Coordinates of C-alpha atoms in Angstrom, one line a residue:
Chain A
M1 CA 24.4 -2.7 -1.8
K2 CA 24.6 -4.6 -5.3
T3 CA 22.0 -7.1 -4.0
V4 CA 19.8 -4.3 -3.0
I5 CA 19.8 -2.8 -6.4
A6 CA 19.0 -6.1 -8.0
M7 CA 16.1 -6.3 -5.4
V8 CA 14.8 -2.8 -6.3
R9 CA 15.1 -3.5 -10.2
K10 CA 13.3 -6.8 -9.8
E11 CA 10.7 -5.4 -7.6
L12 CA 9.9 -2.5 -9.9
I13 CA 10.0 -4.6 -13.1
D14 CA 7.4 -6.9 -11.3
A15 CA 5.3 -4.1 -10.1
M16 CA 5.1 -2.3 -13.6
R17 CA 3.8 -5.6 -15.1
D18 CA 1.4 -5.8 -12.3
K19 CA -1.7 -4.3 -13.7
R20 CA -3.3 -4.0 -10.3
S21 CA -0.4 -2.0 -8.9
V22 CA 0.1 0.4 -11.5
M23 CA -3.6 1.0 -12.1
A24 CA -4.1 1.8 -8.6
G25 CA -1.5 4.6 -8.6
L26 CA -2.8 5.9 -12.0
Y27 CA -6.5 6.0 -11.2
Y28 CA -5.5 8.2 -8.0
A29 CA -3.0 10.3 -9.8
I30 CA -5.2 11.1 -12.8
G31 CA -8.8 11.1 -11.6
T32 CA -8.3 12.9 -8.1
P33 CA -7.1 16.2 -9.6
L34 CA -9.8 16.2 -12.1
L35 CA -12.5 15.5 -9.4
M36 CA -11.0 18.4 -7.2
C37 CA -11.2 20.7 -10.3
G38 CA -14.9 19.8 -10.8
M39 CA -15.6 20.2 -7.0
F40 CA -13.8 23.6 -6.9
M41 CA -15.8 24.8 -9.9
V42 CA -19.1 24.2 -8.4
L43 CA -17.8 25.4 -4.7
I44 CA -16.3 28.9 -6.4
G45 CA -19.4 29.2 -8.1
Q46 CA -21.6 29.2 -4.9
L47 CA -19.2 31.2 -2.8
S48 CA -18.7 34.1 -5.2
S49 CA -22.0 34.9 -6.3
P50 CA -25.0 34.5 -4.0
E51 CA -27.9 33.2 -6.2
D52 CA -31.1 35.0 -6.6
L53 CA -33.6 34.1 -4.1
N54 CA -37.3 33.6 -5.2
I55 CA -40.1 33.7 -2.8
N56 CA -44.0 34.1 -2.9
I57 CA -45.1 37.5 -2.2
T58 CA -48.8 38.2 -1.9
N59 CA -50.3 41.7 -2.4
S60 CA -47.2 42.8 -4.0
D61 CA -49.3 45.4 -5.7
N62 CA -49.9 47.0 -2.3
A63 CA -46.0 47.8 -2.0
P64 CA -44.2 48.4 -5.2
D65 CA -41.5 50.4 -3.5
L66 CA -40.6 47.5 -1.2
V67 CA -40.9 44.9 -4.1
R68 CA -38.6 47.1 -6.0
F69 CA -36.1 47.3 -3.1
L70 CA -36.0 43.7 -2.6
N71 CA -35.6 43.0 -6.3
N72 CA -32.4 45.3 -6.3
R73 CA -31.1 42.9 -3.7
G74 CA -31.6 39.9 -5.5
I75 CA -35.0 38.8 -3.9
N76 CA -37.7 38.1 -6.5
A77 CA -41.3 37.4 -6.3
S78 CA -42.3 34.1 -8.0
T79 CA -44.7 36.0 -10.2
D80 CA -41.7 37.9 -12.0
E81 CA -40.7 36.9 -15.5
G82 CA -38.1 34.2 -16.0
V83 CA -38.8 32.6 -12.7
S84 CA -39.4 29.0 -13.1
V85 CA -41.8 27.3 -10.3
K86 CA -39.2 24.8 -8.9
D87 CA -36.7 27.6 -8.0
V88 CA -39.2 29.4 -5.6
K89 CA -38.3 28.8 -2.0
D90 CA -41.1 27.9 0.4
I91 CA -41.2 31.4 2.0
E92 CA -44.0 33.7 1.6
L93 CA -44.4 37.4 2.3
I94 CA -47.7 38.7 2.7
I95 CA -48.4 42.4 2.4
S96 CA -51.2 43.6 4.5
D97 CA -54.3 45.2 2.7
D98 CA -53.7 48.4 4.7
Y99 CA -50.2 48.4 3.9
A100 CA -50.0 51.6 1.6
E101 CA -52.6 53.4 3.5
N102 CA -50.5 53.1 6.8
M103 CA -47.3 53.7 5.0
A104 CA -48.6 57.1 3.9
K105 CA -50.1 57.9 7.3
A106 CA -46.6 56.8 8.8
K107 CA -48.3 54.2 11.0
P108 CA -46.5 50.8 11.2
A109 CA -47.3 49.0 8.1
E110 CA -47.8 45.2 8.5
V111 CA -45.9 42.6 6.4
T112 CA -46.0 38.8 7.3
L113 CA -43.3 36.6 6.7
I114 CA -44.4 32.8 6.8
A115 CA -41.8 30.3 6.6
D116 CA -40.6 27.1 8.6
N117 CA -37.8 28.2 10.7
S118 CA -36.7 24.8 11.6
N119 CA -36.0 23.8 8.0
E120 CA -32.2 24.1 7.9
K121 CA -32.1 24.7 4.1
L122 CA -34.3 27.8 4.4
Q123 CA -32.8 29.5 7.4
K124 CA -30.1 31.3 5.3
S125 CA -32.9 32.3 3.1
I126 CA -35.4 33.5 6.0
R127 CA -32.5 35.5 7.4
R128 CA -31.7 37.1 4.1
V129 CA -35.2 38.1 3.7
E130 CA -35.5 39.3 7.2
L131 CA -32.4 41.5 6.9
Q132 CA -33.4 43.3 3.9
L133 CA -37.0 44.1 5.3
Q134 CA -35.3 45.6 8.1
A135 CA -32.9 47.4 6.1
Y136 CA -35.9 48.8 4.1
S137 CA -37.4 49.6 7.4
S138 CA -34.7 51.9 8.6
E139 CA -34.1 53.2 5.3
M140 CA -37.8 54.6 5.3
G141 CA -37.4 55.7 9.1
S142 CA -34.4 57.7 8.0
L143 CA -36.2 59.5 5.0
R144 CA -39.2 60.3 7.4
L145 CA -36.6 61.8 10.1
I146 CA -35.2 64.0 7.3
A147 CA -38.4 64.9 5.9
R148 CA -39.2 66.2 9.6
G149 CA -35.9 68.1 9.8
I150 CA -33.9 65.4 12.2
N151 CA -30.8 63.9 11.7
P152 CA -31.3 60.2 11.5
A153 CA -28.2 59.8 13.3
V154 CA -30.0 60.6 16.7
V155 CA -31.7 57.1 16.6
Q156 CA -28.5 55.5 16.0
P157 CA -26.7 55.6 19.5
V158 CA -24.2 52.9 18.3
K159 CA -22.6 52.6 15.1
V160 CA -21.0 49.1 14.5
I161 CA -18.2 49.1 12.1
V162 CA -17.1 45.4 11.1
E163 CA -13.7 45.0 9.5
D164 CA -13.2 41.8 7.7
Q165 CA -9.6 40.8 8.1
A166 CA -9.9 37.9 5.8
T167 CA -7.7 38.0 2.7
P168 CA -8.6 36.4 -0.5
D169 CA -5.8 34.1 0.4
S170 CA -6.7 33.0 3.9
K171 CA -10.7 32.8 2.5
G172 CA -9.2 30.0 0.0
G173 CA -7.2 28.1 2.8
F174 CA -9.5 25.5 2.9
I175 CA -9.5 24.9 -0.9
L176 CA -5.7 25.0 -0.9
G177 CA -5.6 22.7 2.0
I178 CA -7.6 19.9 0.2
A179 CA -5.6 20.6 -3.0
I180 CA -2.3 20.1 -1.2
F181 CA -3.9 17.2 0.9
T182 CA -4.7 15.2 -2.4
M183 CA -1.0 15.4 -3.5
I184 CA 0.3 14.5 -0.1
Y185 CA -2.0 11.6 0.0
S186 CA -1.0 10.3 -3.4
V187 CA 2.4 9.0 -1.8
F188 CA 0.2 6.8 0.4
I189 CA -2.0 5.6 -2.4
S190 CA 0.2 5.0 -5.2
G191 CA 2.8 2.6 -3.3
M192 CA 0.0 0.8 -1.6
N193 CA -0.7 -2.1 -4.0
L194 CA 3.0 -2.7 -4.5
A195 CA 3.7 -2.8 -0.6
I196 CA 1.1 -5.4 0.0
D197 CA 2.0 -7.6 -3.3
T198 CA 5.7 -7.5 -2.2
S199 CA 5.1 -8.5 1.2
A200 CA 1.9 -10.2 2.1
G201 CA 1.7 -11.1 -1.7
E202 CA 5.0 -12.7 -1.4
R203 CA 4.3 -14.9 1.5
E204 CA 0.9 -15.8 -0.3
R205 CA 3.0 -17.1 -3.2
N206 CA 5.3 -19.0 -1.0
S207 CA 8.4 -17.0 -2.4
L208 CA 9.4 -15.1 1.0
A209 CA 10.9 -18.4 2.1
L210 CA 12.9 -18.9 -1.0
L211 CA 13.9 -15.4 -0.8
L212 CA 15.2 -15.7 2.8
S213 CA 17.1 -18.8 2.0
H214 CA 19.5 -17.0 -0.2
P215 CA 22.7 -15.3 1.4
I216 CA 21.0 -12.0 2.1
S217 CA 20.6 -10.2 5.2
T218 CA 17.1 -9.3 6.5
R219 CA 18.4 -5.6 6.4
Q220 CA 19.3 -5.8 2.7
L221 CA 15.7 -7.4 2.0
V222 CA 13.8 -4.6 4.0
L223 CA 16.0 -1.8 2.3
G224 CA 15.2 -3.3 -1.1
K225 CA 11.2 -3.5 -0.6
I226 CA 11.3 -0.1 1.0
I227 CA 13.2 1.8 -1.8
A228 CA 11.1 0.1 -4.4
V229 CA 7.8 1.0 -2.8
T230 CA 9.3 4.7 -2.4
C231 CA 10.3 4.9 -5.9
F232 CA 6.6 4.0 -6.7
A233 CA 4.9 6.3 -4.2
L234 CA 7.1 9.2 -5.8
L235 CA 6.3 8.2 -9.1
G236 CA 2.6 8.9 -8.1
L237 CA 3.3 12.1 -6.6
L238 CA 5.0 13.3 -9.7
L239 CA 2.3 12.2 -11.8
I240 CA -0.4 14.0 -9.6
L241 CA 1.7 17.0 -9.9
L242 CA 1.9 17.2 -13.5
V243 CA -1.9 16.2 -14.0
S244 CA -2.7 19.0 -11.3
K245 CA -0.5 21.5 -13.0
F246 CA -2.6 21.0 -16.2
A247 CA -5.9 20.6 -14.7
Y248 CA -6.1 23.5 -12.1
T249 CA -5.6 26.1 -14.9
F250 CA -9.1 25.5 -15.9
V251 CA -10.5 26.6 -12.4
P252 CA -11.7 30.2 -12.1
W253 CA -9.6 31.1 -9.3
Q254 CA -9.7 35.0 -10.0
E255 CA -13.4 34.6 -8.6
L256 CA -11.9 34.0 -5.2
G257 CA -9.2 36.5 -5.7
F258 CA -6.4 34.3 -5.5
S259 CA -4.9 31.5 -8.0
V260 CA -3.6 28.0 -7.1
N261 CA -0.4 28.1 -9.3
I262 CA 1.4 24.8 -9.6
S263 CA 4.5 26.4 -10.5
P264 CA 7.7 24.3 -11.1
D265 CA 9.1 25.9 -7.7
F266 CA 6.1 24.4 -6.0
M267 CA 6.6 21.1 -7.8
G268 CA 10.1 20.9 -6.9
L269 CA 9.4 21.9 -3.3
M270 CA 6.4 19.1 -3.1
L271 CA 8.6 16.4 -4.6
F272 CA 11.5 17.2 -2.0
I273 CA 9.4 17.4 0.9
G274 CA 7.6 14.2 -0.4
I275 CA 10.6 12.0 -0.2
P276 CA 10.7 11.5 3.5
L277 CA 6.9 11.2 3.4
A278 CA 7.1 8.5 0.8
I279 CA 9.6 6.6 2.8
M280 CA 7.4 6.7 5.7
A281 CA 4.4 5.6 3.8
A282 CA 6.3 2.5 2.2
T283 CA 7.9 1.5 5.7
L284 CA 4.6 1.8 7.3
Q285 CA 2.6 0.0 4.5
L286 CA 5.2 -2.9 4.3
F287 CA 5.1 -3.2 8.3
V288 CA 1.5 -3.5 8.4
S289 CA 1.2 -6.0 5.5
F290 CA 3.8 -8.2 6.5
M291 CA 1.8 -8.6 9.8
A292 CA -1.3 -9.6 7.6
K293 CA -1.6 -13.1 6.6
S294 CA -2.9 -12.8 3.2
F295 CA -3.4 -10.1 0.5
K296 CA -7.0 -9.1 1.5
E297 CA -6.2 -9.2 5.2
A298 CA -3.4 -6.6 4.4
Q299 CA -5.8 -4.5 2.3
S300 CA -8.3 -3.9 5.1
Y301 CA -5.7 -3.3 7.7
L302 CA -4.2 -0.6 5.5
T303 CA -7.3 1.3 4.6
M304 CA -7.8 1.6 8.4
V305 CA -4.1 2.7 8.8
L306 CA -4.5 5.2 6.1
F307 CA -6.9 7.1 8.1
V308 CA -4.0 8.5 10.3
P309 CA -2.3 10.7 7.7
L310 CA -5.7 11.4 6.3
A311 CA -6.9 12.7 9.7
L312 CA -3.7 14.7 10.2
S313 CA -3.8 16.2 6.9
M314 CA -7.4 17.0 7.3
A315 CA -7.0 18.7 10.5
A316 CA -4.2 20.8 9.2
S317 CA -6.3 22.3 6.5
Y318 CA -9.2 22.9 9.0
N319 CA -7.1 24.6 11.5
I320 CA -7.9 22.4 14.3
A321 CA -5.2 22.7 16.9
P322 CA -2.9 24.1 14.4
D323 CA 0.2 24.7 17.0
V324 CA 0.8 21.2 17.7
L325 CA 0.1 20.0 14.2
E326 CA 2.8 22.1 12.7
W327 CA 5.5 19.8 14.2
L328 CA 3.9 16.4 13.3
P329 CA 4.6 14.2 10.2
V330 CA 2.2 14.9 7.4
S331 CA 0.5 17.9 8.9
G332 CA 3.9 19.8 9.4
Q333 CA 4.6 19.3 5.6
Q334 CA 1.3 20.2 4.5
Q335 CA 1.2 23.6 6.6
A336 CA 4.7 24.3 5.1
L337 CA 3.4 23.6 1.5
M338 CA 0.4 25.8 2.1
A339 CA 2.3 28.7 3.3
F340 CA 4.4 28.3 0.5
I341 CA 1.7 28.3 -2.3
K342 CA 0.1 31.4 -0.2
G343 CA 3.4 33.2 -0.7
R344 CA 4.1 33.3 3.0
E345 CA 7.4 32.3 4.2
I346 CA 7.8 28.7 4.8
P347 CA 8.2 27.7 8.7
M348 CA 11.6 26.1 8.3
L349 CA 12.0 25.0 11.9
Q350 CA 8.6 23.4 11.9
L351 CA 9.1 21.7 8.5
L352 CA 12.6 20.5 9.5
V353 CA 11.2 19.1 12.7
S354 CA 8.3 17.3 11.0
S355 CA 10.4 15.9 8.4
G356 CA 13.0 14.6 10.8
A357 CA 9.9 12.9 12.9
T358 CA 8.9 11.5 9.6
L359 CA 12.4 9.8 8.9
V360 CA 12.7 8.8 12.7
L361 CA 9.6 7.1 12.5
S362 CA 10.5 5.5 9.2
V363 CA 13.8 4.3 10.7
A364 CA 11.8 2.7 13.8
L365 CA 9.3 0.9 11.5
A366 CA 12.2 -0.4 9.1
L367 CA 14.0 -1.8 12.3
G368 CA 10.6 -3.4 13.3
L369 CA 10.3 -4.9 10.0
E370 CA 13.8 -6.3 10.2
K371 CA 12.7 -8.1 13.3
L372 CA 9.5 -9.1 11.9
L373 CA 11.1 -10.8 9.2
K374 CA 13.4 -12.8 11.7
S375 CA 10.5 -14.2 13.3
E376 CA 9.3 -17.7 12.3
K377 CA 5.9 -16.9 13.0
V378 CA 5.9 -13.9 10.1
V379 CA 7.8 -15.8 7.8
F380 CA 5.9 -19.0 7.6
G381 CA 2.7 -17.8 9.2
L382 CA 3.0 -20.3 11.8
Chain B
M1 CA 28.7 -31.6 2.9
I2 CA 25.8 -31.0 5.2
T3 CA 25.8 -32.2 9.0
V4 CA 22.8 -32.0 11.2
T5 CA 24.0 -32.6 15.1
N6 CA 21.4 -33.2 17.7
L7 CA 18.8 -30.8 16.2
S8 CA 15.4 -30.4 18.3
K9 CA 12.7 -28.1 17.3
K10 CA 9.6 -27.6 18.9
I11 CA 6.6 -25.8 16.8
G12 CA 3.6 -25.1 18.9
D13 CA 3.0 -28.2 20.9
V14 CA 4.3 -30.6 18.4
Q15 CA 8.1 -31.8 19.0
A16 CA 8.7 -31.6 15.1
L17 CA 12.3 -32.4 15.5
D18 CA 13.7 -34.6 18.2
N19 CA 17.5 -35.0 18.6
L20 CA 18.0 -35.4 14.7
S21 CA 21.6 -36.2 13.7
F22 CA 22.7 -37.2 10.1
S23 CA 25.3 -36.1 7.5
A24 CA 25.0 -35.8 3.8
H25 CA 28.2 -36.3 1.8
D26 CA 29.6 -34.6 -1.3
G27 CA 29.4 -36.6 -4.6
H28 CA 26.2 -38.6 -3.0
I29 CA 22.6 -38.2 -3.0
T30 CA 21.1 -38.5 0.3
G31 CA 17.2 -39.1 0.6
L32 CA 15.3 -38.1 3.5
L33 CA 12.6 -40.5 3.8
G34 CA 9.4 -40.4 5.9
P35 CA 5.7 -40.3 6.2
N36 CA 3.9 -37.1 6.1
G37 CA 4.4 -35.1 9.1
A38 CA 7.6 -36.7 10.0
G39 CA 9.5 -33.3 10.1
K40 CA 11.5 -33.2 6.8
T41 CA 10.3 -29.8 5.9
T42 CA 11.1 -28.6 9.3
C43 CA 14.3 -30.3 9.2
L44 CA 15.3 -28.7 5.8
R45 CA 14.2 -25.0 7.0
T46 CA 16.4 -25.3 9.8
V47 CA 19.3 -26.4 7.9
F48 CA 18.7 -23.1 5.8
G49 CA 18.4 -21.1 9.1
L50 CA 14.8 -20.2 8.2
L51 CA 13.8 -21.9 11.6
A52 CA 16.0 -21.5 14.6
A53 CA 16.6 -24.8 16.4
D54 CA 16.0 -25.3 20.1
E55 CA 18.9 -27.4 20.4
G56 CA 21.6 -28.9 18.4
H57 CA 23.1 -27.0 15.1
A58 CA 23.5 -27.6 11.3
E59 CA 26.7 -27.2 9.5
I60 CA 27.2 -26.5 5.7
D61 CA 30.6 -27.2 4.8
G62 CA 31.7 -27.0 8.4
I63 CA 30.0 -23.6 8.5
D64 CA 27.4 -23.2 11.3
V65 CA 24.0 -21.9 9.9
A66 CA 23.0 -20.2 13.0
K67 CA 26.2 -18.4 13.6
E68 CA 27.1 -17.3 10.1
P69 CA 23.9 -17.6 8.0
T70 CA 24.9 -15.6 4.8
K71 CA 28.1 -17.3 4.3
A72 CA 26.7 -20.8 4.9
K73 CA 23.7 -19.9 2.7
A74 CA 26.1 -18.9 -0.1
Q75 CA 27.0 -22.7 -0.3
L76 CA 23.5 -23.9 -0.5
G77 CA 21.0 -24.0 -3.3
L78 CA 17.3 -24.7 -2.3
F79 CA 14.5 -26.4 -4.5
P80 CA 11.5 -25.5 -2.3
D81 CA 8.1 -26.7 -2.3
P82 CA 5.8 -25.0 -3.3
F83 CA 8.2 -23.5 -6.0
G84 CA 7.6 -19.7 -5.4
L85 CA 7.8 -18.6 -8.8
Y86 CA 7.1 -15.0 -9.6
E87 CA 4.4 -15.2 -12.2
R88 CA 5.2 -12.0 -13.9
L89 CA 8.9 -12.6 -14.5
S90 CA 10.3 -14.9 -17.2
P91 CA 12.5 -17.8 -16.2
R92 CA 15.3 -15.7 -17.4
E93 CA 14.8 -12.8 -15.2
Y94 CA 13.8 -15.1 -12.4
I95 CA 17.0 -17.3 -12.5
S96 CA 19.2 -14.3 -13.0
Y97 CA 17.6 -12.4 -10.1
F98 CA 18.2 -15.3 -7.5
A99 CA 21.8 -15.9 -9.0
E100 CA 22.5 -12.0 -8.2
L101 CA 21.0 -12.7 -4.7
S102 CA 23.4 -15.5 -4.1
G103 CA 26.4 -13.0 -4.8
M104 CA 27.1 -13.1 -8.4
S105 CA 27.7 -9.7 -10.4
K106 CA 25.1 -8.9 -12.8
N107 CA 27.1 -10.1 -15.8
D108 CA 28.1 -13.5 -14.2
A109 CA 24.5 -13.9 -13.1
K110 CA 23.6 -13.4 -16.7
Q111 CA 26.2 -15.8 -18.3
A112 CA 25.4 -18.4 -15.5
T113 CA 21.6 -18.0 -16.3
Q114 CA 22.3 -18.7 -19.9
N115 CA 24.2 -21.7 -19.1
V116 CA 21.8 -23.2 -16.8
I117 CA 19.0 -22.6 -19.5
A118 CA 20.8 -24.7 -22.1
Q119 CA 21.7 -27.2 -19.5
L120 CA 18.0 -27.8 -18.6
K121 CA 16.7 -27.2 -22.2
L122 CA 14.6 -24.3 -21.1
E123 CA 15.3 -22.3 -24.2
D124 CA 11.6 -22.4 -25.6
I125 CA 10.2 -20.9 -22.3
A126 CA 13.1 -18.8 -21.3
D127 CA 11.7 -15.5 -22.1
R128 CA 7.9 -16.2 -21.4
R129 CA 6.3 -15.0 -18.2
C130 CA 6.0 -17.8 -15.7
K131 CA 2.1 -17.4 -15.5
G132 CA 0.3 -20.3 -17.1
F133 CA 3.4 -22.7 -17.0
S134 CA 2.9 -26.5 -16.5
Q135 CA 3.9 -28.1 -13.6
G136 CA 7.0 -29.7 -15.4
Q137 CA 8.0 -26.2 -16.7
R138 CA 7.9 -24.8 -13.0
M139 CA 9.8 -27.5 -11.8
K140 CA 12.6 -26.7 -14.3
T141 CA 12.5 -23.2 -13.7
A142 CA 12.7 -23.5 -9.8
L143 CA 15.6 -26.3 -10.4
A144 CA 17.6 -23.9 -12.5
Q145 CA 17.0 -21.2 -9.9
A146 CA 18.5 -23.8 -7.3
I147 CA 21.7 -24.7 -9.2
V148 CA 22.5 -21.5 -11.1
H149 CA 25.0 -20.3 -8.8
K150 CA 26.6 -23.7 -8.7
P151 CA 26.3 -24.3 -4.8
T152 CA 28.4 -27.3 -3.4
N153 CA 25.0 -28.4 -1.6
I154 CA 21.7 -28.7 -3.0
I155 CA 18.7 -29.2 -1.2
L156 CA 15.2 -30.3 -2.8
D157 CA 12.1 -30.5 -0.8
E158 CA 9.6 -33.0 -2.3
P159 CA 11.0 -32.5 -5.8
T160 CA 8.9 -35.0 -7.8
R161 CA 5.6 -34.1 -6.4
G162 CA 3.0 -33.4 -9.0
L163 CA 5.5 -34.5 -11.8
D164 CA 4.8 -36.7 -15.1
V165 CA 7.1 -39.4 -15.9
M166 CA 9.1 -37.5 -18.3
S167 CA 9.6 -34.5 -15.9
T168 CA 10.5 -37.0 -13.2
R169 CA 13.2 -38.6 -15.5
L170 CA 14.7 -35.5 -16.3
L171 CA 14.8 -34.5 -12.7
R172 CA 16.5 -37.8 -12.1
D173 CA 19.1 -37.5 -15.0
I174 CA 19.8 -33.9 -13.6
L175 CA 20.3 -34.8 -9.9
L176 CA 22.6 -37.9 -11.3
S177 CA 24.8 -35.5 -13.1
L178 CA 25.1 -33.1 -10.1
K179 CA 26.1 -36.2 -8.2
A180 CA 28.8 -36.7 -10.9
A181 CA 29.9 -33.3 -10.8
G182 CA 30.5 -33.9 -7.0
H183 CA 27.7 -32.0 -5.3
C184 CA 26.0 -32.8 -2.2
V185 CA 22.3 -33.6 -3.2
L186 CA 19.8 -33.9 -0.2
F187 CA 16.3 -34.2 -0.8
S188 CA 13.1 -35.2 0.9
S189 CA 10.6 -37.4 -0.3
H190 CA 7.7 -40.0 0.7
V191 CA 8.1 -41.7 -2.7
M192 CA 10.0 -45.1 -2.5
Q193 CA 10.8 -45.6 -6.2
E194 CA 12.6 -42.4 -6.3
V195 CA 14.3 -42.8 -3.3
A196 CA 15.4 -46.7 -4.3
A197 CA 16.5 -45.4 -7.8
L198 CA 18.6 -42.4 -6.8
C199 CA 20.0 -42.6 -3.4
D200 CA 23.3 -43.6 -2.3
Q201 CA 22.1 -43.1 1.3
V202 CA 18.5 -42.9 2.9
I203 CA 17.7 -41.4 6.1
V204 CA 14.5 -42.5 7.4
M205 CA 12.6 -40.3 9.7
A206 CA 9.6 -40.7 11.8
D207 CA 8.1 -38.3 14.4
G208 CA 11.2 -36.2 14.2
K209 CA 13.8 -38.7 14.8
V210 CA 16.4 -40.8 12.6
V211 CA 15.0 -44.5 12.6
A212 CA 17.6 -45.9 10.3
T213 CA 20.3 -44.9 8.0
G214 CA 21.9 -46.6 5.1
S215 CA 21.9 -47.4 1.4
P216 CA 18.5 -48.8 0.1
E217 CA 20.1 -52.4 0.1
E218 CA 21.4 -52.0 3.6
L219 CA 18.0 -51.1 4.8
C220 CA 16.4 -54.1 3.0
Q221 CA 19.2 -56.5 4.6
Q222 CA 18.7 -54.9 7.9
T223 CA 14.7 -55.5 8.1
G224 CA 14.9 -58.6 6.0
K225 CA 12.5 -57.4 3.5
D226 CA 12.8 -57.6 -0.4
S227 CA 11.6 -54.0 -1.1
L228 CA 12.4 -50.7 0.1
E229 CA 8.9 -50.0 0.8
D230 CA 8.2 -53.0 3.1
A231 CA 11.6 -52.4 4.8
F232 CA 10.2 -48.7 5.2
I233 CA 6.9 -49.9 6.7
Q234 CA 8.8 -52.1 9.1
L235 CA 11.1 -49.3 10.3
I236 CA 8.4 -46.8 11.0
G237 CA 5.4 -48.7 11.6
T238 CA 6.7 -50.9 14.3
D239 CA 4.6 -49.0 17.0
E240 CA 1.5 -49.2 14.9
G241 CA 2.2 -53.0 14.5
I242 CA 2.3 -53.4 18.2
A243 CA -0.6 -51.1 18.9
A244 CA -2.7 -53.2 16.4

């Protein structure tokens, strides 16, 4: 144990002096929450208030009432005041010359909507205009029926009532998922450089054989390295939590109707759940980089390997096959954390199973590492 | 005392060690002399248990390296080639780290590091980071690491490679003082002058086999040559001579 402590101390001193390792962790931990904040602000702006839609309306003088109706619902004519030319969508609404006349005679008054329906960017806007035109049409129809003493309900045989079950929390699930994902991912990113440096780097500097020629067991060596990388990963996690706590207060969450509050409770839970994750990240990265022959090779392998936790975590926030994912490493913890921050009950059993699976995976990888380091091929790159 | 018995090791298709046997005694400096690719480094790595021998065994003070690696390695100090320094640590940190790995307590390691720094006159660089050290400074740091825990046996792999005259002399003095203190010193080299000046016993290796053993004088007598260099050529070059 004494030997392991000595190794961890040395690895940490060595890593702290390595600008490359420290910077990799720092950039991520500080940069990501800030980047996320900026992204959320833009996203929330788009989600909460649909922008005004500006279209070309020809002969608008013929139908002042229709134009007013559209205007009230955020659809403006390009000729209106305060509408700049570049904001005008390529949608044209032509009001026929005999519109007013036909309308007055209760005949179908013609309007023509001209737009490119294959243009994906326009589709949403076209539908919006169509919807409002229909709304206007049925409103006028109802008024005509009332004027003739008929209840407009007789021409509405089916009344569709849509109840939206989405709570403000579940609407924000995607955003929450990303926010928590960035935190979980920090345990993978923060320790990565140290993991490479202390394995592939150690061999590249020819100090691995020297290390192994000392009276220490491979188990001690593996433990020392895993603990050092884990410490670094957790440090990165702590840092990203602190930065997030500060940065997320600037996002206008209230517009979504919920808030992402990085409370001390959440930070405590995240750090606790992060421990098995950090251990697994450390063993996984050490295992992969010991198989690589050089620092660069290890880097390219690891970037590929890190897609796995990325995919798991992403799938968890998009709700793809959520039943299985609840029990798996990374995604299981992610879902538990999301439940906690939404104020729901944490799925304890699932959290325990996924954390257990994380630890089992770590032990398996650590044993694999031990075996690797006993192999002459790995130590000397023969 | 290091004893190697019938050691054989195949790396890939190459028979790196071929039924190799020799012993290096306490209070002696033993030189492992051989041309490039003779199997010197492989032999030393096997003695350290870093490579597993296909056949035969190596013993350190009577302890089989393959059977009790930790116990056997505690009796060994290694001066490797290349040195394997940690560039971001100072020699003081580097030396005491390896002292702790050799089983010393933190305080003992600190004290032993101080002693070895004084012994090798490393004071001026002891607290600078190893990055940018000259070859001589690197050699001294690596050597301090090898002897800090006062092992009975010290193994050096090509210790004089890349050193200037001053550093070589310093190294020579240290090896002689280790010998006087009763340590068993085993080093590999392909430099005749070094071996001739230092060794009590020379083991001449070629193609993974021991070709001859004896003091430099004995080897000269045995081959009827005046210099160790000629004797060496005679010993390892007979095949080539016939072929030519």
